[in-house]
């Protein structure tokens, strides 16, 4: 065992940054960031989302609804596993439909948020909502 692994955690860090609570923080912040995309598309707040004027109407309302409802459910921690699984697939499709045709590299095709959302949602689908949730799973 290494010296680092055998040391006890720092008192302040160990009491504040506990894994279950940080899972809930990750879920809540991810949900709020995702929700923001839905409100921008459907409610116009925040205004001026990039490329929103180039989206076909049906796609705009479909993606906005998924982002709004899915983001809200993820934020409050209700049906986290199934919703996160659906949203992970949604983000994978979004990446390959919109970003990947522009370039192979996410840094070049502006697909980093889609990739990050996809894998955070996949993680949430695997581990659940954490302790701070309307319905823990």
Coordinates of C-alpha atoms in Angstrom, one line a residue:
X1 CA 0.0 0.0 0.0
X2 CA 1.3 3.4 -0.9
X3 CA 2.0 6.1 1.6
X4 CA -0.7 8.4 0.1
X5 CA -3.4 5.7 0.3
X6 CA -2.6 4.9 4.0
X7 CA -2.9 8.5 5.1
X8 CA -6.2 9.6 6.7
X9 CA -8.1 12.3 4.8
X10 CA -7.8 15.9 5.8
X11 CA -10.6 16.7 8.4
X12 CA -12.1 19.6 6.5
X13 CA -11.9 18.0 3.0
X14 CA -13.1 14.7 4.3
X15 CA -16.1 16.2 6.0
X16 CA -17.2 18.4 3.1
X17 CA -16.2 16.4 0.0
X18 CA -17.8 13.1 0.7
X19 CA -18.5 10.9 -2.4
X20 CA -22.3 10.4 -1.9
X21 CA -22.9 14.1 -1.5
X22 CA -20.6 15.1 -4.3
X23 CA -22.6 12.6 -6.6
X24 CA -25.7 14.6 -5.7
X25 CA -23.9 17.9 -6.4
X26 CA -22.8 16.5 -9.8
X27 CA -26.3 15.4 -10.6
X28 CA -27.9 18.8 -9.6
X29 CA -25.4 20.9 -11.5
X30 CA -25.6 18.7 -14.6
X31 CA -29.4 18.9 -14.5
X32 CA -29.4 22.7 -14.1
X33 CA -26.9 23.1 -17.0
X34 CA -29.0 20.8 -19.2
X35 CA -32.2 22.5 -18.2
X36 CA -30.8 25.8 -19.3
X37 CA -30.6 24.5 -22.9
X38 CA -34.3 23.6 -22.7
X39 CA -35.4 26.9 -21.3
X40 CA -33.3 28.7 -23.9
X41 CA -34.9 26.8 -26.8
X42 CA -38.5 26.7 -25.5
X43 CA -38.9 29.8 -23.3
X44 CA -36.3 32.1 -24.8
X45 CA -34.3 32.4 -21.6
X46 CA -31.4 32.8 -21.7
X47 CA -31.8 34.5 -25.1
X48 CA -29.3 34.1 -27.9
X49 CA -28.3 30.4 -27.8
X50 CA -25.9 29.8 -30.6
X51 CA -27.2 28.0 -33.8
X52 CA -30.8 28.0 -32.4
X53 CA -32.0 29.8 -35.5
X54 CA -30.6 27.1 -37.8
X55 CA -32.5 24.2 -36.2
X56 CA -35.7 22.9 -37.9
X57 CA -38.8 23.7 -35.8
X58 CA -39.7 20.1 -35.1
X59 CA -36.1 19.3 -33.9
X60 CA -36.0 22.5 -31.9
X61 CA -39.2 21.6 -29.9
X62 CA -38.2 17.9 -29.5
X63 CA -34.7 18.6 -28.2
X64 CA -36.0 21.6 -26.1
X65 CA -38.6 19.3 -24.5
X66 CA -36.1 16.6 -23.7
X67 CA -33.7 19.1 -22.3
X68 CA -36.3 20.9 -20.2
X69 CA -38.1 17.9 -18.8
X70 CA -35.0 15.7 -18.5
X71 CA -33.0 18.5 -17.0
X72 CA -35.7 19.1 -14.4
X73 CA -36.0 15.4 -13.5
X74 CA -32.3 15.1 -13.2
X75 CA -32.0 18.2 -11.1
X76 CA -34.6 17.1 -8.5
X77 CA -33.5 13.5 -8.6
X78 CA -36.7 11.8 -9.8
X79 CA -36.4 8.7 -12.0
X80 CA -32.7 9.5 -12.3
X81 CA -31.5 6.2 -13.8
X82 CA -33.9 5.8 -16.7
X83 CA -33.9 9.5 -17.5
X84 CA -30.1 9.7 -17.5
X85 CA -29.9 6.7 -19.7
X86 CA -32.3 8.2 -22.2
X87 CA -30.4 11.6 -22.1
X88 CA -27.1 9.8 -22.6
X89 CA -28.4 8.3 -25.8
X90 CA -29.9 11.6 -26.8
X91 CA -26.5 13.3 -26.4
X92 CA -24.7 10.5 -28.3
X93 CA -27.2 11.0 -31.2
X94 CA -26.7 14.8 -31.0
X95 CA -23.0 14.4 -31.2
X96 CA -22.9 12.1 -34.1
X97 CA -25.7 13.9 -36.0
X98 CA -24.5 17.5 -35.5
X99 CA -20.8 17.6 -34.4
X100 CA -19.1 14.5 -35.8
X101 CA -19.7 15.3 -39.5
X102 CA -17.8 18.6 -39.0
X103 CA -14.6 17.0 -37.7
X104 CA -13.4 13.9 -35.9
X105 CA -12.0 16.0 -33.0
X106 CA -14.5 17.3 -30.4
X107 CA -12.3 20.4 -29.7
X108 CA -12.6 21.3 -33.4
X109 CA -16.3 20.4 -33.9
X110 CA -17.6 22.1 -30.7
X111 CA -18.9 18.7 -29.5
X112 CA -17.2 18.7 -26.0
X113 CA -20.4 19.6 -24.1
X114 CA -22.3 16.8 -25.9
X115 CA -19.6 14.2 -25.1
X116 CA -19.4 15.4 -21.4
X117 CA -23.2 15.4 -21.0
X118 CA -23.3 11.9 -22.6
X119 CA -20.8 10.4 -20.2
X120 CA -22.0 12.1 -17.1
X121 CA -25.6 10.9 -17.9
X122 CA -24.2 7.4 -18.5
X123 CA -22.5 7.6 -15.1
X124 CA -25.7 8.7 -13.4
X125 CA -27.6 5.9 -15.1
X126 CA -25.1 3.5 -13.6
X127 CA -24.8 4.9 -10.0
X128 CA -28.1 6.6 -9.4
X129 CA -29.1 9.9 -7.9
X130 CA -27.1 10.1 -4.6
X131 CA -28.5 11.0 -1.2
X132 CA -30.1 14.4 -2.0
X133 CA -32.9 13.4 -4.3
X134 CA -36.7 13.3 -4.4
X135 CA -36.5 9.6 -5.0
X136 CA -33.3 7.8 -4.4
X137 CA -32.4 5.0 -6.7

